[in-house]
XYZ file of C-alpha atoms in Angstrom:
339
model
C -0.348 0.045 -0.041
C 1.402 3.311 -0.999
C 1.950 5.933 2.005
C -0.823 7.991 0.675
C -3.385 5.535 0.668
C -4.501 6.131 3.904
C -5.602 9.591 3.153
C -2.974 11.318 5.197
C -1.599 14.703 3.784
C 1.832 14.500 2.648
C 4.317 16.098 4.676
C 5.217 19.595 3.865
C 8.689 19.752 2.420
C 10.530 23.195 2.763
C 13.667 24.488 0.868
C 16.000 26.985 2.335
C 16.359 30.176 0.750
C 19.928 29.094 -0.415
C 21.079 25.647 -1.258
C 22.990 24.008 1.648
C 26.265 24.428 -0.165
C 25.890 28.007 -0.905
C 23.899 28.862 2.508
C 27.190 30.054 4.428
C 29.224 30.962 1.417
C 30.190 34.475 2.914
C 31.263 32.532 5.924
C 33.304 29.862 4.462
C 37.108 29.537 5.482
C 37.994 29.546 2.006
C 36.475 32.926 1.208
C 38.092 34.583 4.425
C 41.365 33.224 3.009
C 40.754 34.443 -0.565
C 39.638 37.810 0.406
C 42.324 38.422 3.256
C 45.079 37.276 0.281
C 43.449 40.114 -1.871
C 43.186 42.619 1.063
C 46.808 42.028 2.092
C 48.370 42.131 -1.331
C 46.718 45.443 -1.870
C 47.793 46.564 1.613
C 51.308 45.678 1.076
C 51.426 47.157 -2.528
C 50.251 50.438 -1.570
C 52.125 50.664 2.275
C 55.432 49.969 0.033
C 54.430 53.033 -2.133
C 53.455 55.189 1.100
C 57.046 54.034 2.641
C 58.765 55.134 -0.619
C 56.902 58.635 -0.580
C 57.681 58.959 3.297
C 61.493 58.080 2.716
C 61.750 60.308 -0.335
C 60.091 63.284 1.617
C 61.394 66.074 -0.408
C 58.319 67.853 -1.375
C 56.057 67.943 1.925
C 53.608 70.506 0.449
C 52.561 67.827 -2.309
C 53.568 64.462 -0.720
C 51.266 64.837 2.352
C 48.137 65.001 0.181
C 49.589 62.008 -1.992
C 50.139 59.948 1.474
C 46.851 60.615 2.560
C 45.050 59.863 -0.819
C 47.125 56.465 -0.597
C 45.840 55.292 2.580
C 42.356 54.590 0.988
C 43.612 51.373 -0.610
C 44.938 49.920 3.015
C 41.891 51.343 4.739
C 39.094 49.966 1.995
C 40.668 46.560 1.827
C 41.433 45.774 5.437
C 38.313 47.400 6.686
C 36.269 45.258 4.313
C 38.236 42.120 4.930
C 37.561 42.674 9.043
C 33.819 43.103 7.862
C 33.410 39.821 6.271
C 35.070 38.418 9.350
C 32.402 39.490 11.255
C 29.844 38.676 8.703
C 27.674 36.416 11.204
C 26.744 39.803 12.973
C 23.675 41.614 11.163
C 24.877 44.977 12.386
C 28.767 45.187 12.520
C 29.059 45.839 8.826
C 27.418 49.112 9.264
C 30.167 50.187 11.441
C 32.739 49.061 9.238
C 30.862 50.795 6.515
C 31.069 53.874 8.418
C 34.809 53.969 8.348
C 35.142 53.939 4.810
C 32.450 56.690 4.268
C 34.475 59.117 6.305
C 37.728 58.146 4.808
C 36.380 58.939 1.424
C 35.686 62.624 2.561
C 39.415 62.852 3.505
C 40.468 61.547 0.026
C 38.138 63.973 -1.818
C 39.632 66.989 0.329
C 43.009 65.766 -0.109
C 42.769 65.089 -3.877
C 41.364 68.823 -4.384
C 44.074 70.279 -2.157
C 46.827 68.472 -3.901
C 45.664 69.912 -7.567
C 45.504 73.230 -5.995
C 49.228 72.610 -4.768
C 50.228 71.381 -7.913
C 49.205 74.714 -9.486
C 50.352 77.085 -6.876
C 46.994 78.125 -5.129
C 43.927 79.475 -6.267
C 45.509 83.174 -7.035
C 47.761 81.496 -9.373
C 45.165 79.204 -11.041
C 43.193 82.360 -11.604
C 45.760 84.413 -12.895
C 46.271 81.469 -15.739
C 42.261 81.291 -16.642
C 40.760 84.344 -15.961
C 38.742 85.484 -18.849
C 39.374 82.666 -21.248
C 35.937 81.593 -22.516
C 34.048 78.264 -21.014
C 33.975 75.782 -23.586
C 30.311 74.561 -23.517
C 29.539 70.821 -24.246
C 26.240 68.754 -23.797
C 28.562 65.791 -22.723
C 30.164 67.767 -19.771
C 26.877 69.420 -18.839
C 28.320 72.638 -19.564
C 25.915 73.830 -22.124
C 24.402 76.057 -19.808
C 27.778 78.050 -19.529
C 27.870 79.199 -23.059
C 29.382 82.537 -23.531
C 30.653 83.015 -20.006
C 34.432 83.293 -19.039
C 36.251 81.602 -16.086
C 36.330 83.774 -13.028
C 36.682 83.493 -9.256
C 32.990 82.740 -9.010
C 33.307 79.719 -11.082
C 36.474 78.430 -9.312
C 34.706 79.027 -6.056
C 31.784 76.916 -7.294
C 33.785 73.679 -8.597
C 35.360 73.682 -4.986
C 32.242 74.271 -2.994
C 30.344 71.693 -5.136
C 33.240 69.165 -4.621
C 33.858 69.879 -1.060
C 30.150 69.803 0.086
C 30.934 65.776 -0.224
C 33.169 65.933 2.761
C 30.349 67.412 4.861
C 27.754 65.353 3.728
C 28.899 61.954 3.476
C 30.410 61.700 6.914
C 26.880 63.318 8.237
C 25.077 60.281 6.339
C 27.316 57.830 8.043
C 26.544 59.221 11.318
C 22.968 59.170 11.024
C 23.199 55.630 9.516
C 25.105 54.585 13.145
C 22.029 56.546 14.840
C 19.159 54.807 13.000
C 20.758 51.234 12.826
C 20.460 50.304 16.419
C 16.645 51.548 16.256
C 15.915 49.202 13.270
C 15.446 52.105 11.103
C 18.275 51.445 8.548
C 19.096 48.333 6.628
C 20.832 48.088 3.361
C 18.522 47.546 0.470
C 15.376 48.321 2.545
C 13.904 51.054 -0.193
C 10.691 51.307 2.096
C 9.483 54.625 2.847
C 9.805 54.327 6.741
C 13.754 53.177 6.366
C 16.464 55.700 6.621
C 18.250 53.904 3.677
C 15.972 55.206 1.122
C 16.701 58.878 2.128
C 20.361 58.309 3.101
C 21.021 56.706 -0.364
C 19.255 59.496 -2.343
C 21.484 62.258 -0.447
C 24.492 60.591 -1.015
C 23.672 59.951 -4.728
C 22.809 63.709 -5.192
C 26.217 64.593 -3.266
C 28.437 62.124 -5.096
C 26.948 63.204 -8.676
C 27.580 67.059 -7.419
C 31.428 66.295 -6.291
C 31.596 64.415 -9.672
C 30.543 67.243 -11.584
C 32.714 69.737 -9.519
C 35.823 67.868 -10.214
C 34.822 67.438 -13.996
C 34.458 71.214 -14.440
C 37.553 71.870 -12.357
C 39.729 69.608 -14.312
C 38.042 70.868 -17.773
C 39.223 74.574 -16.721
C 42.800 73.348 -15.571
C 43.609 70.418 -17.892
C 46.324 72.400 -19.684
C 47.904 73.519 -16.261
C 47.670 69.997 -15.155
C 48.779 68.355 -18.036
C 52.597 67.603 -16.723
C 50.895 66.000 -13.871
C 49.087 63.003 -15.658
C 45.577 64.228 -14.608
C 43.409 61.805 -16.602
C 45.021 58.963 -14.462
C 44.662 60.393 -10.976
C 41.093 61.657 -11.493
C 40.256 58.201 -13.052
C 41.734 56.330 -9.941
C 40.050 58.729 -7.489
C 36.640 58.302 -9.076
C 36.720 54.464 -9.399
C 37.610 53.945 -5.511
C 34.988 56.639 -4.248
C 32.426 57.031 -6.813
C 31.925 53.411 -8.429
C 32.284 51.849 -4.747
C 29.132 53.537 -3.854
C 27.346 52.963 -7.281
C 28.165 49.129 -6.775
C 26.432 49.048 -3.201
C 23.744 50.825 -4.853
C 23.636 48.081 -7.753
C 23.776 45.349 -4.974
C 20.736 47.134 -3.101
C 18.880 47.019 -6.339
C 19.542 43.308 -6.885
C 18.408 42.622 -3.274
C 15.225 44.546 -3.786
C 14.626 42.205 -6.654
C 14.970 39.391 -5.146
C 18.021 38.353 -6.484
C 19.996 38.394 -3.374
C 17.912 36.904 0.031
C 18.404 36.352 3.455
C 20.297 33.625 5.043
C 18.229 31.015 7.200
C 19.554 28.562 8.967
C 19.905 26.725 12.437
C 23.068 28.546 13.651
C 22.241 31.998 11.410
C 19.517 34.438 10.894
C 21.260 37.039 8.614
C 18.915 39.489 6.814
C 19.407 40.208 2.857
C 21.011 43.665 3.577
C 23.663 41.904 5.582
C 24.268 39.429 2.566
C 24.103 42.313 0.084
C 27.042 44.127 1.968
C 28.865 41.032 2.552
C 29.263 40.677 -1.333
C 30.186 44.095 -1.590
C 32.950 43.965 0.986
C 34.419 40.686 -0.691
C 34.346 42.776 -4.195
C 36.007 45.403 -2.777
C 38.802 43.160 -1.337
C 39.440 42.467 -4.993
C 39.031 45.661 -6.565
C 41.499 47.138 -4.037
C 44.442 45.125 -5.627
C 43.405 46.490 -9.009
C 43.317 49.918 -7.262
C 46.509 49.494 -5.641
C 48.348 49.153 -9.041
C 46.419 51.895 -10.776
C 47.411 54.260 -7.946
C 51.109 53.215 -7.910
C 51.113 54.560 -11.414
C 48.932 57.552 -10.796
C 50.819 58.833 -7.938
C 54.321 57.600 -8.202
C 57.227 58.528 -5.831
C 59.895 58.599 -8.731
C 59.533 62.353 -9.187
C 60.495 62.902 -5.692
C 63.722 61.237 -5.562
C 66.405 63.653 -4.602
C 67.980 65.668 -7.600
C 65.592 64.197 -9.694
C 62.567 66.661 -9.714
C 61.447 66.841 -13.540
C 57.957 68.197 -14.755
C 57.957 65.146 -17.181
C 57.744 62.776 -14.541
C 54.320 64.386 -13.642
C 55.229 64.591 -9.992
C 56.989 68.234 -9.531
C 56.336 71.647 -10.425
C 58.228 75.160 -10.145
C 56.307 76.709 -7.341
C 54.779 79.889 -8.110
C 55.039 82.742 -5.598
C 52.087 82.383 -3.036
C 51.567 78.853 -3.564
C 49.547 77.563 -0.868
C 47.248 74.628 -0.110
C 43.295 74.983 -0.413
C 42.971 74.909 3.293
C 45.027 78.357 3.378
C 43.395 79.651 0.218
C 39.586 79.316 0.887
C 39.928 83.142 0.897
C 40.694 84.700 -2.456
C 41.690 88.339 -2.902
C 40.104 89.587 -6.056
C 42.493 92.119 -7.776
C 40.853 95.559 -8.819
C 38.397 95.281 -11.741
C 35.878 92.698 -12.678
C 36.221 89.181 -13.342
């Protein structure tokens, strides 16, 4: 007689959200070892570069900003690896992410300061670009500036639009830490009652404005910055800071679409936001190796070797009178007449 001949209902068989061999993928020792190898490889490459800059610290005005920029790779890689080690907790990743968010602000500020240092400060930049017509283009979103010329107001606009990121991003990181203990924040939760939706919108606007500010600043000074390989430097900064954010947003969209699910087992209960953040951290560990190589060529130390200053190397510049970093040039003494 068959098991169902008695008329009793067949037992309900449930399937886990993930197959058994995938359920704890982000917690397997193999993944932690692999991510650790990538993280420490990136750390070793960049720390060696930082050491070389400090050993040949012949131009502190420029190299202090370069060293601060380079630290983004060790911080991102080691921070992401530690987050993976603590993956079994639903909330730890938020604290690690906040550290990265705050250092992104340091990187943007340092990079803009480095550009000002290369060019001799705000007044030196203005003496070169003042009165030149702004090239309008739909591709660079400068079509509305047709007929205008570069002025101190334009330069300050680029600076302020870029530096607002240095205030907004840490503020949103702090707000995340406040909302998370009250259950009002979870990665990938686009519900109106969740803080993630509004924080993501604000961060997206802030990052877009910062990118636009850097782009317009580059377009205004690309001839002056040409000896310093600006394209590679701008690309390196944007790939680490900006693309990292949009990668996390893409993973959040995949989570909202049901492609990334929660992990349910007898030992663990991890929501989908934690899983999404785990994948993001794993990808960052890998990407930082690529970033460390790009930064090695974007910010080389060779131009700072003793008796080897050469503009062709892209890392030296004959300082103009009145050279100063952006922190000392927030005020510009406008000369007589109109800009």
